[in-house]
Amino acid sequence: MNTNEEKQRYSREELAEFEAIIQEKLTNARKEVSFIKETLSRKNDSGTDNTASPTKVLEDGADTAEKESLNQLASRQMKFIQQLENALIRIKNGTYGVCIVTGKLIPKERLRAVPHTQHTIEAKLQRND
């Protein structure tokens, strides 16, 4: 390979490093979703007391807000898991680490920080303008 030629793809060894990072993030995200679902399940099980005291009404409102917050967190984690799984597919089909806008290789530092990204910083900033 000509030294002036810009690298087009990551090596098998480099991809293995990214795959390990992604797998670790997937494991942690799945654990978090599982914990959130267990927490929500416990909250649903504890709501059987039908007393109508003002304190109970306040607790129900706080409980509903907390459930909504947990559901949103679970939803974000599920989206993150899907993005990570899609990144694993890109590793297998050879398109991982290539910006879908510029076609350039995404720097390793960016992929280590955001392993599911499909954009270089430049491309991302252009999208946000």
Coordinates of C-alpha atoms in Angstrom, one line a residue:
M1 CA 0.0 0.0 0.0
N2 CA 1.3 3.4 -1.0
T3 CA 2.1 5.5 2.1
N4 CA 0.4 8.5 0.5
E5 CA -2.7 6.6 0.0
E6 CA -5.4 7.2 2.6
K7 CA -6.5 4.1 4.5
Q8 CA -10.0 3.0 3.4
R9 CA -10.8 0.2 5.9
Y10 CA -9.8 -1.0 9.3
S11 CA -7.8 -4.2 9.7
R12 CA -9.2 -7.4 11.1
E13 CA -7.3 -6.7 14.4
E14 CA -8.7 -3.2 14.6
L15 CA -12.2 -4.4 14.0
A16 CA -11.8 -7.0 16.7
E17 CA -10.9 -4.2 19.2
F18 CA -14.1 -2.3 18.2
E19 CA -16.2 -5.5 18.4
A20 CA -14.9 -6.1 21.9
I21 CA -15.8 -2.5 22.9
I22 CA -19.3 -2.9 21.4
Q23 CA -19.9 -6.3 23.0
E24 CA -19.0 -4.8 26.5
K25 CA -21.4 -1.8 25.9
L26 CA -24.1 -4.2 24.8
T27 CA -23.7 -6.4 27.9
N28 CA -23.9 -3.3 30.1
A29 CA -26.9 -1.8 28.2
R30 CA -28.8 -5.1 28.4
K31 CA -28.2 -5.4 32.1
E32 CA -29.5 -1.9 32.6
V33 CA -32.7 -2.6 30.6
S34 CA -33.2 -5.8 32.6
F35 CA -32.8 -3.8 35.9
I36 CA -35.2 -1.2 34.7
K37 CA -37.8 -3.8 33.7
E38 CA -37.5 -5.5 37.1
T39 CA -37.9 -2.1 38.9
L40 CA -41.0 -1.4 36.8
S41 CA -42.4 -4.8 37.5
R42 CA -41.9 -4.3 41.3
K43 CA -43.6 -0.9 41.1
N44 CA -46.6 -2.5 39.3
D45 CA -46.9 -5.2 41.9
S46 CA -47.0 -2.8 44.8
G47 CA -50.0 -0.8 43.7
T48 CA -52.8 -2.9 45.2
D49 CA -53.8 -0.7 48.1
N50 CA -57.0 1.2 47.2
T51 CA -57.1 3.7 50.1
A52 CA -58.0 7.2 48.9
S53 CA -56.0 9.3 51.3
P54 CA -54.4 12.5 50.0
T55 CA -51.0 11.1 50.8
K56 CA -51.8 8.0 48.6
V57 CA -52.8 10.3 45.7
L58 CA -49.5 12.2 46.0
E59 CA -47.6 8.9 46.1
D60 CA -49.5 7.6 43.0
G61 CA -48.6 10.8 41.1
A62 CA -44.9 10.5 42.0
D63 CA -45.0 6.8 41.2
T64 CA -46.5 7.5 37.8
A65 CA -43.9 10.1 37.0
E66 CA -41.1 7.7 38.1
K67 CA -42.6 4.9 36.0
E68 CA -42.7 7.3 33.0
S69 CA -39.1 8.3 33.5
L70 CA -38.0 4.6 33.8
N71 CA -39.9 3.8 30.6
Q72 CA -38.2 6.6 28.8
L73 CA -34.8 5.4 30.0
A74 CA -35.6 1.9 29.0
S75 CA -36.6 3.1 25.5
R76 CA -33.4 5.0 25.1
Q77 CA -31.4 2.0 26.2
M78 CA -33.3 -0.2 23.7
K79 CA -32.5 2.3 20.9
F80 CA -28.8 2.3 22.0
I81 CA -28.8 -1.6 21.9
Q82 CA -30.2 -1.6 18.4
Q83 CA -27.5 0.9 17.3
L84 CA -24.8 -1.3 18.8
E85 CA -26.2 -4.4 17.2
N86 CA -26.3 -2.6 13.8
A87 CA -22.6 -1.7 14.3
L88 CA -21.8 -5.4 14.8
I89 CA -23.5 -6.1 11.5
R90 CA -21.4 -3.4 9.8
I91 CA -18.2 -5.0 11.3
K92 CA -19.3 -8.3 9.7
N93 CA -20.2 -6.9 6.3
G94 CA -17.0 -4.7 6.1
T95 CA -18.6 -1.2 6.3
Y96 CA -17.8 -0.4 9.9
G97 CA -15.9 2.7 10.6
V98 CA -16.6 4.3 7.2
C99 CA -18.5 7.6 7.3
I100 CA -21.8 7.3 5.4
V101 CA -21.6 10.9 4.3
T102 CA -18.0 11.5 3.4
G103 CA -16.9 7.9 2.7
K104 CA -13.8 8.6 4.8
L105 CA -12.5 6.4 7.7
I106 CA -13.9 7.6 11.0
P107 CA -11.0 8.2 13.4
K108 CA -10.3 5.5 16.0
E109 CA -10.6 7.9 18.9
R110 CA -14.2 8.8 17.8
L111 CA -15.1 5.1 17.4
R112 CA -13.7 4.2 20.8
A113 CA -15.9 7.0 22.3
V114 CA -19.0 6.4 20.2
P115 CA -18.6 2.9 18.7
H116 CA -22.0 2.9 17.0
T117 CA -21.4 6.2 15.0
Q118 CA -21.6 6.2 11.2
H119 CA -20.3 9.8 10.9
T120 CA -17.0 11.6 11.1
I121 CA -17.2 14.7 13.4
E122 CA -17.2 16.9 10.3
A123 CA -20.2 15.1 8.8
K124 CA -22.1 15.2 12.1
L125 CA -21.5 19.0 12.5
Q126 CA -22.7 19.5 8.9
R127 CA -25.9 17.6 9.7
N128 CA -26.5 19.8 12.8
D129 CA -26.2 23.1 11.0

